[in-house]
Structure formats: C-alpha cells, structure tokens
PDB file of C-alpha atoms in Angstrom:
ATOM      1  CA  UNK A   1     -98.775 137.624 125.429  1.00 49.00           C
ATOM      2  CA  UNK A   2    -101.999 137.892 123.501  1.00 51.00           C
ATOM      3  CA  UNK A   3    -102.408 140.804 121.145  1.00 51.00           C
ATOM      4  CA  UNK A   4    -105.520 142.234 122.815  1.00 47.00           C
ATOM      5  CA  UNK A   5    -103.887 142.101 126.246  1.00 49.00           C
ATOM      6  CA  UNK A   6    -100.935 144.172 124.957  1.00 47.00           C
ATOM      7  CA  UNK A   7    -103.310 146.852 123.649  1.00 47.00           C
ATOM      8  CA  UNK A   8    -105.080 146.997 126.997  1.00 47.00           C
ATOM      9  CA  UNK A   9    -101.772 147.469 128.825  1.00 50.00           C
ATOM     10  CA  UNK A  10    -100.732 150.221 126.413  1.00 48.00           C
ATOM     11  CA  UNK A  11    -104.091 151.942 126.813  1.00 47.00           C
ATOM     12  CA  UNK A  12    -103.892 151.736 130.617  1.00 46.00           C
ATOM     13  CA  UNK A  13    -100.329 153.084 130.570  1.00 48.00           C
ATOM     14  CA  UNK A  14    -101.437 156.032 128.433  1.00 47.00           C
ATOM     15  CA  UNK A  15    -104.397 156.731 130.727  1.00 46.00           C
ATOM     16  CA  UNK A  16    -102.133 156.736 133.805  1.00 45.00           C
ATOM     17  CA  UNK A  17     -99.618 159.001 132.035  1.00 46.00           C
ATOM     18  CA  UNK A  18    -102.354 161.449 130.986  1.00 45.00           C
ATOM     19  CA  UNK A  19    -103.835 161.554 134.480  1.00 46.00           C
ATOM     20  CA  UNK A  20    -100.409 162.220 135.992  1.00 45.00           C
ATOM     21  CA  UNK A  21     -99.725 164.953 133.451  1.00 48.00           C
ATOM     22  CA  UNK A  22    -102.997 166.818 133.970  1.00 49.00           C
ATOM     23  CA  UNK A  23    -103.015 166.426 137.747  1.00 48.00           C
ATOM     24  CA  UNK A  24     -99.399 167.626 137.778  1.00 48.00           C
ATOM     25  CA  UNK A  25    -100.480 170.919 136.200  1.00 51.00           C
ATOM     26  CA  UNK A  26    -103.042 171.483 138.919  1.00 49.00           C
ATOM     27  CA  UNK A  27    -100.609 170.550 141.680  1.00 49.00           C
ATOM     28  CA  UNK A  28     -97.935 172.804 140.180  1.00 48.00           C
ATOM     29  CA  UNK A  29    -100.343 175.726 139.994  1.00 48.00           C
ATOM     30  CA  UNK A  30    -101.494 175.182 143.566  1.00 45.00           C
ATOM     31  CA  UNK A  31     -97.923 174.846 144.865  1.00 46.00           C
ATOM     32  CA  UNK A  32     -97.002 178.174 143.214  1.00 46.00           C
ATOM     33  CA  UNK A  33    -100.110 179.887 144.544  1.00 46.00           C
ATOM     34  CA  UNK A  34    -101.474 180.354 141.014  1.00 46.00           C
ATOM     35  CA  UNK A  35    -105.230 180.490 140.668  1.00 47.00           C
ATOM     36  CA  UNK A  36    -106.041 178.327 137.602  1.00 46.00           C
ATOM     37  CA  UNK A  37    -109.454 179.960 137.363  1.00 47.00           C
ATOM     38  CA  UNK A  38    -107.986 183.433 136.830  1.00 47.00           C
ATOM     39  CA  UNK A  39    -108.316 185.111 133.454  1.00 46.00           C
ATOM     40  CA  UNK A  40    -104.718 184.381 132.523  1.00 46.00           C
ATOM     41  CA  UNK A  41    -105.365 180.613 132.626  1.00 46.00           C
ATOM     42  CA  UNK A  42    -108.500 180.411 130.465  1.00 47.00           C
ATOM     43  CA  UNK A  43    -107.305 177.156 128.900  1.00 51.00           C
ATOM     44  CA  UNK A  44    -104.267 174.925 128.630  1.00 61.00           C
ATOM     45  CA  UNK A  45    -102.842 176.842 125.657  1.00 61.00           C
ATOM     46  CA  UNK A  46    -100.963 178.889 128.249  1.00 67.00           C
ATOM     47  CA  UNK A  47     -99.139 175.781 129.492  1.00 74.00           C
ATOM     48  CA  UNK A  48     -96.315 175.926 126.927  1.00 73.00           C
ATOM     49  CA  UNK A  49     -95.937 179.660 127.367  1.00 74.00           C
ATOM     50  CA  UNK A  50     -95.761 179.191 131.127  1.00 74.00           C
ATOM     51  CA  UNK A  51     -93.007 176.604 130.716  1.00 75.00           C
ATOM     52  CA  UNK A  52     -91.041 178.980 128.504  1.00 74.00           C
ATOM     53  CA  UNK A  53     -91.338 182.010 130.767  1.00 76.00           C
ATOM     54  CA  UNK A  54     -90.855 180.330 134.139  1.00 77.00           C
ATOM     55  CA  UNK A  55     -87.400 178.894 133.501  1.00 76.00           C
ATOM     56  CA  UNK A  56     -84.110 180.282 132.283  1.00 77.00           C
ATOM     57  CA  UNK A  57     -82.794 178.996 129.003  1.00 77.00           C
ATOM     58  CA  UNK A  58     -79.462 179.155 127.208  1.00 79.00           C
ATOM     59  CA  UNK A  59     -80.691 181.841 124.788  1.00 78.00           C
ATOM     60  CA  UNK A  60     -82.284 184.115 127.410  1.00 77.00           C
ATOM     61  CA  UNK A  61     -80.752 187.546 127.734  1.00 77.00           C
ATOM     62  CA  UNK A  62     -78.831 188.549 130.847  1.00 80.00           C
ATOM     63  CA  UNK A  63     -81.661 190.806 132.020  1.00 81.00           C
ATOM     64  CA  UNK A  64     -84.359 188.086 131.755  1.00 78.00           C
ATOM     65  CA  UNK A  65     -85.555 186.674 135.070  1.00 79.00           C
ATOM     66  CA  UNK A  66     -87.760 183.593 134.850  1.00 77.00           C
ATOM     67  CA  UNK A  67     -90.843 183.986 136.997  1.00 80.00           C
ATOM     68  CA  UNK A  68     -94.570 183.168 137.136  1.00 78.00           C
ATOM     69  CA  UNK A  69     -95.066 186.943 137.230  1.00 82.00           C
ATOM     70  CA  UNK A  70     -93.880 187.232 133.614  1.00 80.00           C
ATOM     71  CA  UNK A  71     -97.035 185.610 132.258  1.00 79.00           C
ATOM     72  CA  UNK A  72     -99.138 187.812 134.502  1.00 82.00           C
ATOM     73  CA  UNK A  73     -97.271 190.862 133.142  1.00 85.00           C
ATOM     74  CA  UNK A  74     -97.990 189.815 129.532  1.00 84.00           C
ATOM     75  CA  UNK A  75    -101.674 189.241 130.257  1.00 83.00           C
ATOM     76  CA  UNK A  76    -102.371 192.307 132.357  1.00 87.00           C
ATOM     77  CA  UNK A  77     -99.749 195.052 132.031  1.00 89.00           C
ATOM     78  CA  UNK A  78     -97.849 194.696 128.746  1.00 91.00           C
ATOM     79  CA  UNK A  79     -99.064 196.786 125.811  1.00 95.00           C
ATOM     80  CA  UNK A  80     -97.904 195.885 122.289  1.00 96.00           C
ATOM     81  CA  UNK A  81     -98.228 197.802 119.013  1.00 97.00           C
ATOM     82  CA  UNK A  82     -98.456 195.965 115.680  1.00 97.00           C
ATOM     83  CA  UNK A  83     -97.747 198.248 112.741  1.00 96.00           C
ATOM     84  CA  UNK A  84     -99.704 197.037 109.743  1.00 95.00           C
ATOM     85  CA  UNK A  85    -102.579 194.568 109.474  1.00 94.00           C
ATOM     86  CA  UNK A  86    -101.487 193.016 106.194  1.00 91.00           C
ATOM     87  CA  UNK A  87    -100.068 189.558 105.580  1.00 90.00           C
ATOM     88  CA  UNK A  88     -97.489 189.643 108.391  1.00 93.00           C
ATOM     89  CA  UNK A  89     -99.622 191.806 110.679  1.00 94.00           C
ATOM     90  CA  UNK A  90    -102.482 189.283 110.615  1.00 93.00           C
ATOM     91  CA  UNK A  91    -100.113 186.500 111.657  1.00 93.00           C
ATOM     92  CA  UNK A  92     -98.589 188.642 114.401  1.00 94.00           C
ATOM     93  CA  UNK A  93    -101.988 189.622 115.788  1.00 94.00           C
ATOM     94  CA  UNK A  94    -103.099 185.999 115.913  1.00 91.00           C
ATOM     95  CA  UNK A  95     -99.860 184.851 117.502  1.00 90.00           C
ATOM     96  CA  UNK A  96     -99.756 187.588 120.133  1.00 91.00           C
ATOM     97  CA  UNK A  97    -103.388 187.044 121.106  1.00 90.00           C
ATOM     98  CA  UNK A  98    -102.973 183.270 121.402  1.00 85.00           C
ATOM     99  CA  UNK A  99     -99.714 183.686 123.341  1.00 83.00           C
ATOM    100  CA  UNK A 100    -101.531 185.560 126.089  1.00 82.00           C
ATOM    101  CA  UNK A 101    -100.788 189.216 125.449  1.00 89.00           C
ATOM    102  CA  UNK A 102    -103.694 191.102 126.971  1.00 89.00           C
ATOM    103  CA  UNK A 103    -103.434 194.523 125.359  1.00 94.00           C
ATOM    104  CA  UNK A 104    -102.631 194.760 121.663  1.00 96.00           C
ATOM    105  CA  UNK A 105    -102.930 197.831 119.442  1.00 97.00           C
ATOM    106  CA  UNK A 106    -102.825 197.712 115.648  1.00 97.00           C
ATOM    107  CA  UNK A 107    -102.300 200.669 113.340  1.00 97.00           C
ATOM    108  CA  UNK A 108    -102.870 200.619 109.588  1.00 96.00           C
ATOM    109  CA  UNK A 109    -104.090 203.270 107.144  1.00 96.00           C
ATOM    110  CA  UNK A 110    -105.051 200.803 104.397  1.00 95.00           C
ATOM    111  CA  UNK A 111    -108.441 199.384 103.475  1.00 95.00           C
ATOM    112  CA  UNK A 112    -109.237 195.848 102.382  1.00 95.00           C
ATOM    113  CA  UNK A 113    -109.105 195.000  98.644  1.00 94.00           C
ATOM    114  CA  UNK A 114    -110.283 191.890  96.876  1.00 94.00           C
ATOM    115  CA  UNK A 115    -106.591 190.972  96.368  1.00 91.00           C
ATOM    116  CA  UNK A 116    -106.056 190.819 100.164  1.00 89.00           C
ATOM    117  CA  UNK A 117    -108.517 187.997 100.716  1.00 90.00           C
ATOM    118  CA  UNK A 118    -106.339 185.145  99.473  1.00 88.00           C
ATOM    119  CA  UNK A 119    -103.398 185.908 101.799  1.00 87.00           C
ATOM    120  CA  UNK A 120    -104.855 187.690 104.821  1.00 89.00           C
ATOM    121  CA  UNK A 121    -107.014 185.213 106.666  1.00 89.00           C
ATOM    122  CA  UNK A 122    -108.695 187.713 109.026  1.00 91.00           C
ATOM    123  CA  UNK A 123    -110.677 189.316 106.192  1.00 93.00           C
ATOM    124  CA  UNK A 124    -113.828 188.153 104.364  1.00 92.00           C
ATOM    125  CA  UNK A 125    -115.734 189.273 101.237  1.00 93.00           C
ATOM    126  CA  UNK A 126    -118.052 191.483 103.253  1.00 95.00           C
ATOM    127  CA  UNK A 127    -115.030 193.393 104.645  1.00 94.00           C
ATOM    128  CA  UNK A 128    -113.915 194.838 101.281  1.00 95.00           C
ATOM    129  CA  UNK A 129    -113.547 198.618 101.556  1.00 96.00           C
ATOM    130  CA  UNK A 130    -113.312 198.611 105.376  1.00 96.00           C
ATOM    131  CA  UNK A 131    -110.284 199.521 107.494  1.00 96.00           C
ATOM    132  CA  UNK A 132    -107.789 196.658 107.863  1.00 96.00           C
ATOM    133  CA  UNK A 133    -106.967 197.645 111.456  1.00 96.00           C
ATOM    134  CA  UNK A 134    -110.596 197.785 112.570  1.00 97.00           C
ATOM    135  CA  UNK A 135    -111.635 194.525 110.901  1.00 96.00           C
ATOM    136  CA  UNK A 136    -108.543 192.681 112.187  1.00 95.00           C
ATOM    137  CA  UNK A 137    -109.095 193.931 115.745  1.00 95.00           C
ATOM    138  CA  UNK A 138    -112.763 192.938 115.681  1.00 94.00           C
ATOM    139  CA  UNK A 139    -111.991 189.491 114.221  1.00 93.00           C
ATOM    140  CA  UNK A 140    -109.309 188.704 116.817  1.00 93.00           C
ATOM    141  CA  UNK A 141    -111.563 189.827 119.667  1.00 91.00           C
ATOM    142  CA  UNK A 142    -114.371 187.559 118.421  1.00 89.00           C
ATOM    143  CA  UNK A 143    -112.306 184.492 117.485  1.00 87.00           C
ATOM    144  CA  UNK A 144    -109.695 184.229 120.213  1.00 83.00           C
ATOM    145  CA  UNK A 145    -111.443 182.661 123.159  1.00 72.00           C
ATOM    146  CA  UNK A 146    -109.152 184.154 125.794  1.00 68.00           C
ATOM    147  CA  UNK A 147    -111.313 186.634 127.668  1.00 66.00           C
ATOM    148  CA  UNK A 148    -108.626 189.118 128.610  1.00 77.00           C
ATOM    149  CA  UNK A 149    -107.447 189.975 125.064  1.00 88.00           C
ATOM    150  CA  UNK A 150    -108.235 193.540 124.022  1.00 93.00           C
ATOM    151  CA  UNK A 151    -107.238 194.677 120.538  1.00 95.00           C
ATOM    152  CA  UNK A 152    -107.479 198.393 119.801  1.00 96.00           C
ATOM    153  CA  UNK A 153    -107.561 199.547 116.175  1.00 97.00           C
ATOM    154  CA  UNK A 154    -106.072 202.788 114.858  1.00 97.00           C
ATOM    155  CA  UNK A 155    -106.982 203.662 111.259  1.00 96.00           C
ATOM    156  CA  UNK A 156    -104.179 206.147 110.599  1.00 95.00           C
ATOM    157  CA  UNK A 157    -100.755 206.555 109.054  1.00 95.00           C
ATOM    158  CA  UNK A 158     -97.874 205.978 111.462  1.00 94.00           C
ATOM    159  CA  UNK A 159     -96.417 209.437 110.791  1.00 94.00           C
ATOM    160  CA  UNK A 160     -99.718 211.094 111.799  1.00 93.00           C
ATOM    161  CA  UNK A 161     -99.340 209.973 115.417  1.00 94.00           C
ATOM    162  CA  UNK A 162     -97.187 212.020 117.824  1.00 95.00           C
ATOM    163  CA  UNK A 163     -94.086 210.421 119.366  1.00 93.00           C
ATOM    164  CA  UNK A 164     -95.874 210.310 122.727  1.00 94.00           C
ATOM    165  CA  UNK A 165     -98.274 207.751 121.204  1.00 95.00           C
ATOM    166  CA  UNK A 166     -95.419 205.308 120.614  1.00 94.00           C
ATOM    167  CA  UNK A 167     -93.884 205.677 124.087  1.00 94.00           C
ATOM    168  CA  UNK A 168     -96.904 204.065 125.770  1.00 94.00           C
ATOM    169  CA  UNK A 169     -96.018 200.616 124.401  1.00 94.00           C
ATOM    170  CA  UNK A 170     -93.603 198.108 125.947  1.00 88.00           C
TER     171      UNK A 170
END
C-alpha cells in the first residue's frame, strides 16, 4: 500500500467516525425528546455532563436516580452558594458555571488587593479596591457563554446573613 493512500484511508475513517459521533448526539437528543436548541444545550460542553448525570455509576449514592431531568434541574432550578471569591472560590465559580449550574450566588466581604492578582484569575488591575464577590460575579456572567448562568454577588460577612438566607440554597 502506498503511503499517501494509507493517509487518505485514515482521514476518511476519522471523518466517518466524527460524523457518526455528532449525528449520534442529535439522534439521542431527539429520541429522548430533548430540544437541543433549548438554553440548557447552548453548546457541546454539556455533553460530558449529560453522560455523567444520565447513567448510574458505581460511586453514585443510593438516592441518586440517573435521568435527563437532572441536567434540567441543575440549569433551571438548583441554586448554589459559593462562600468566598478567593483562590478556591474563583475556581469553583468557573467550574460550576461551565458545568451548567444556572443560579449561583457568591458571598465575600473582602476587597481585591494587588496580591490577589497573581492567583485569582477573575480579577484585573482595574479591579483593585472593588468587592471580590461583585467583580467575580460580573466576570463569570460576561465570560461564560452559556446564556442561562446567573451569578448573584453578596458583599457581606457570612455571619451577617440570617439563617433563612442559607436555607434557600440546594
């Protein structure tokens, strides 16, 4: 077999595989009655999350029921609170937003210092002196291109909020 012919076969095989994979997603969505144009399927980043939440795994708890409704719950009904918008809080906010959580709240009483800029990627030079929670919420809302993500900032100490505030989160 000539070398160029082998490359052509490999390229054609990859093209067929890719077409099957992408058409399979559409067929799967249609067979489940899922509207791929809905806000919870803005792009294919949700594909891995869908695979995780729509099947039972060996590490799933006894109360977990795999279902397409789980992703819908995360996108539309679940409300999550992130306490702190520092080094770990920035990573959590990014991860939750990209994973499809639709309603995220962040609470932090701190403001941004120059020393925060090298380890907290949501903040820039022009943000020095501003509330970490407010800047982080604004940045996530602008950068994450999933339309249903809403991040609400609370510039306060956690002990200043009543216990009823914390009961509204899942």
